[in-house]
Amino acid sequence: MSAGAGTDRSAVDRRTRGFRAALTRIYAAFIKELLQLRRDRITFATMIFIPLTQLLLFGYAINTDPKHLPTAVLIQDESSFSRSFVAAMQVSEYFDIRTRATSEEDLDHLILSGRVQFGVQIPAHFGRDLIRGERPAILVVADASDPVAAGGAVAALQGLTTIVFSRDLIGPVASRAPQELPFELRIHRRYNPAGETRLNIVPGLMGTILTLTMLIFTALSVTREVERGTMESLLSMPIRPVEIMLGKIAPYLVVGGLQAGLILGAAKLLFGVPVVGSLGLLVVLTLLFILANLSVGYTFSTIAKSQLQAMQMSFFFFLPNILLSGFMFPFRGMPDWAQAVGEILPLTHYLRIVRGIMLKGATFVDLQVDVLALGLFTLAAMGLAVARFRQTLD
Amino acid sequence: MTGAIATRAAEVPDIVIDVQGLTKSFGGRPVVKNLSMQVHRGLIYGFLGPNGSGKTTTLRMLCGLLTPGSGHGTCLGYDILTQSAEIKRHVGYMTQRFSLYADLSVRENLEFVARVYNLDDPHAAADSAIRRLGLENRASQLAGELSGGWKQRLALGACILPGPELLLLDEPTAGVDPKARRDFWDEIHTLAHQGMTVLVSTHYMDEAERCHEIAYIAYGELLAQGTVDEVIAHAHLATYIVTGPDLAELAERLKAMDGVDMVAPFGTALHVSGRDRARLDAATKDLREQGPQVWSPGEATLEDVFIDLMSRTKDNFA
Ligand SMILES: Nc1ncnc2c1ncn2[C@@H]1O[C@H](COP(=O)(O)OP(=O)(O)OP(=O)(O)O)[C@@H](O)[C@H]1O
Ligand SMILES: [Mg+2]
């Protein structure tokens, strides 16, 4: 055997041995972190509790398309048209007809006092005028001080008119059919025909909940060691910054995965949100997203001087995630600069991924740009963390 | 592990710590100044000095936890400025403040250390450490729930576990009872006998006297080093031991006198020392002859020497 081959082989041997040794050290940090996590009852409870409560709270509370809005009607025309119109309103679920107003003043008062959100007035001779083709008007007074709340209902009402009257206007009056009616608005919402916000919100909530919890877990991990004084020991041992980082992040990847599973399960059971696309793809990409946030948190942890600072940094990062990712406001509706900021945030890409897979059945090919963005983001954050990690106590 | 030490022993130079001109400042304030020291292999080297004198800072520089502002040197033959990764592999550093994981059990802490040092069988290594430390009954107790003395023992055990060649112990026996302290020192001596070098900081005089060599540092400056006898002899401190009534009153009077540099009560006696025997004798002549106390010439103790050294540097700084 030539001397050259011998050194080659021993170099390779040394490298594989070095790699194994590094894996062992990562494993050491992983086990240590996992044990600490298990001992920390509060954190452990938080991990289960936070996602569930947030999901329940926001899943039910945030509803930009509310139904059963209190409504008053003033019927001045006792015709079959009026009756079927009111019945249809009730059936639509948007309107909860609480009162019959006795006069126009009464109706005004009901709205002004906030007791109802809608007032519907069917004027006298409505049925007769309709048959005569005089295009009578139904007056709808909406309390638009909460425009979002009213929007869906108004749209529903407009749609309703077309349906109701196409049913009643038969025989001789069939020529007065819907196409001639003054307003006709078709509600057409792709992927969410009922306009149910939950379908849109719940996958988004999964992203925001994971962002918050993952950030905080790792943001505290290094600063905690510094504050408890254990960093001094750790740094005096032969473990490298990369190994510490991977060992510290890994347990939370598991935790994050469990959390995501919990949210997905609840989304299906409680809100009936489907997963149209591949569940496997969703799981893999969710783990990538979790990793991205863990890396950011860890980076904060290497920069912050105390746990409090690390928390503040996390929230500073969390806010734009909520506001500029398309979770709170439609992404395409934001100004260009805000969209540019949004493109940097992991949640923006994850929202496209999670909504894409769960609601639209998107595949990997459809999502590859977002996956790439998440991957690059994660690597950049990890690189920064390793570079920033203070290996001495200076 | 002893095998590993033996094979390396041939490569390790006889001088385990060899540093020159180490300086460290925090925020512009120097806390270690131009410190040079040499520690030979197999020695127990005591590191003494008042609070805030820079002992911990020096130990941290030796094991790569702090970067010296200036100065250079080697630890186990590795450059302290550039080879701290190698140094960490072969040095066991026991911190002044307990720094193992309070929320891990004794066994879990030891296994963690064993894995980080890539020992072949972490479980077995932890087992034998637990047995050696006499912690069998407490193996599954959380480290944070141990008493102070047991914590110190565990910390020492964790340091020794990977079989280092050099131990840096920062006040390892602070708050430990006398019996445990003796056991601790017996253990350290055994280790030194097996070839381990130990640099240990302490505030206890009796521990200083158990060291092969000592160094005294105050205000960041190394003021004395050598064996205990050398340090005492080098101080040239003339001392009287005074017994009898009203010692407290006498002490007050003596402190004000020129030529008397140090007055310290030791039990029922008073140690009166001066750097210049002639001046001390002259100053105390009347008192010695009149009584009622009994004055007898004595040897300065290590503590006398340290207190004197400290007051001298304080004078320099004032
Ligand atoms: N990280 C730091 N930042 C700023 N000042 C520091 C730092 N570490 C130590 N010091 C200062 O350096 C000086 C020396 O501290 P050091 O801990 O080395 O003393 P010590 O001899 O170990 O004291 P003790 O006997 O009380 O443990 C002190 O005045 C301390 O306040
Ligand atoms: Mg100290």
mmCIF file of C-alpha atoms in Angstrom, chain A residues 20-22 24-25 27-29 31-32 35-36 38-39 225-239 391-394, chain B residues 24 26 56 60 63-67 85 88-89 91 93 95-105 108 112-113 115-118 142:
data_model
loop_
_atom_site.group_PDB
_atom_site.id
_atom_site.type_symbol
_atom_site.label_atom_id
_atom_site.label_comp_id
_atom_site.label_asym_id
_atom_site.label_seq_id
_atom_site.Cartn_x
_atom_site.Cartn_y
_atom_site.Cartn_z
ATOM 1 C CA ARG A 20 -19.790 10.447 14.773
ATOM 2 C CA ALA A 21 -18.349 12.293 17.728
ATOM 3 C CA ALA A 22 -20.197 15.430 16.667
ATOM 4 C CA THR A 24 -22.935 12.106 19.883
ATOM 5 C CA ARG A 25 -22.492 15.613 21.231
ATOM 6 C CA TYR A 27 -27.422 13.821 20.917
ATOM 7 C CA ALA A 28 -26.101 14.786 24.363
ATOM 8 C CA ALA A 29 -27.545 18.276 24.013
ATOM 9 C CA ILE A 31 -31.367 14.486 25.479
ATOM 10 C CA LYS A 32 -30.463 17.143 28.011
ATOM 11 C CA LEU A 35 -35.242 16.074 29.911
ATOM 12 C CA GLN A 36 -35.343 19.707 30.965
ATOM 13 C CA ARG A 38 -40.157 17.282 30.478
ATOM 14 C CA ARG A 39 -39.364 18.607 33.965
ATOM 15 C CA GLU A 225 -28.345 29.049 30.275
ATOM 16 C CA VAL A 226 -26.551 32.354 30.574
ATOM 17 C CA GLU A 227 -28.855 33.559 33.334
ATOM 18 C CA ARG A 228 -28.743 30.311 35.279
ATOM 19 C CA GLY A 229 -24.952 30.226 35.032
ATOM 20 C CA THR A 230 -24.869 26.853 33.278
ATOM 21 C CA MET A 231 -23.354 28.487 30.213
ATOM 22 C CA GLU A 232 -20.002 28.719 31.958
ATOM 23 C CA SER A 233 -19.813 24.941 32.283
ATOM 24 C CA LEU A 234 -21.187 24.314 28.850
ATOM 25 C CA LEU A 235 -18.641 26.600 27.223
ATOM 26 C CA SER A 236 -15.784 24.969 29.078
ATOM 27 C CA MET A 237 -16.689 21.636 27.506
ATOM 28 C CA PRO A 238 -15.660 20.517 24.037
ATOM 29 C CA ILE A 239 -18.993 21.064 22.309
ATOM 30 C CA GLN A 391 -17.986 31.178 22.740
ATOM 31 C CA THR A 392 -16.394 33.104 25.564
ATOM 32 C CA LEU A 393 -17.704 35.062 28.511
ATOM 33 C CA ASP A 394 -16.018 38.301 27.398
ATOM 34 C CA LYS B 24 -7.531 41.376 31.298
ATOM 35 C CA PHE B 26 -13.418 44.852 31.870
ATOM 36 C CA THR B 56 -11.789 33.511 38.652
ATOM 37 C CA ARG B 60 -11.237 31.523 32.867
ATOM 38 C CA CYS B 63 -9.337 27.422 29.957
ATOM 39 C CA GLY B 64 -10.333 29.629 27.040
ATOM 40 C CA LEU B 65 -13.506 31.112 28.537
ATOM 41 C CA LEU B 66 -12.044 34.607 28.447
ATOM 42 C CA THR B 67 -9.686 36.040 25.881
ATOM 43 C CA ALA B 85 -10.838 23.738 21.610
ATOM 44 C CA LYS B 88 -11.299 22.271 26.653
ATOM 45 C CA ARG B 89 -10.929 18.611 25.743
ATOM 46 C CA VAL B 91 -9.046 20.461 31.119
ATOM 47 C CA TYR B 93 -13.018 23.404 34.996
ATOM 48 C CA THR B 95 -16.875 26.897 38.288
ATOM 49 C CA GLN B 96 -17.178 28.947 41.438
ATOM 50 C CA ARG B 97 -20.943 29.054 41.139
ATOM 51 C CA PHE B 98 -22.695 25.709 40.714
ATOM 52 C CA SER B 99 -23.191 25.413 36.992
ATOM 53 C CA LEU B 100 -24.514 21.954 36.337
ATOM 54 C CA TYR B 101 -28.155 21.612 35.366
ATOM 55 C CA ALA B 102 -30.323 22.023 38.442
ATOM 56 C CA ASP B 103 -33.289 20.430 36.680
ATOM 57 C CA LEU B 104 -31.417 17.293 35.694
ATOM 58 C CA SER B 105 -30.736 14.448 38.078
ATOM 59 C CA GLU B 108 -28.422 12.750 33.909
ATOM 60 C CA PHE B 112 -24.523 14.536 29.666
ATOM 61 C CA VAL B 113 -20.907 15.342 30.468
ATOM 62 C CA ARG B 115 -21.538 12.204 26.062
ATOM 63 C CA VAL B 116 -20.180 15.665 25.392
ATOM 64 C CA TYR B 117 -16.667 14.313 25.968
ATOM 65 C CA ASN B 118 -17.468 11.347 23.704
ATOM 66 C CA LEU B 142 -32.310 16.536 40.908
#
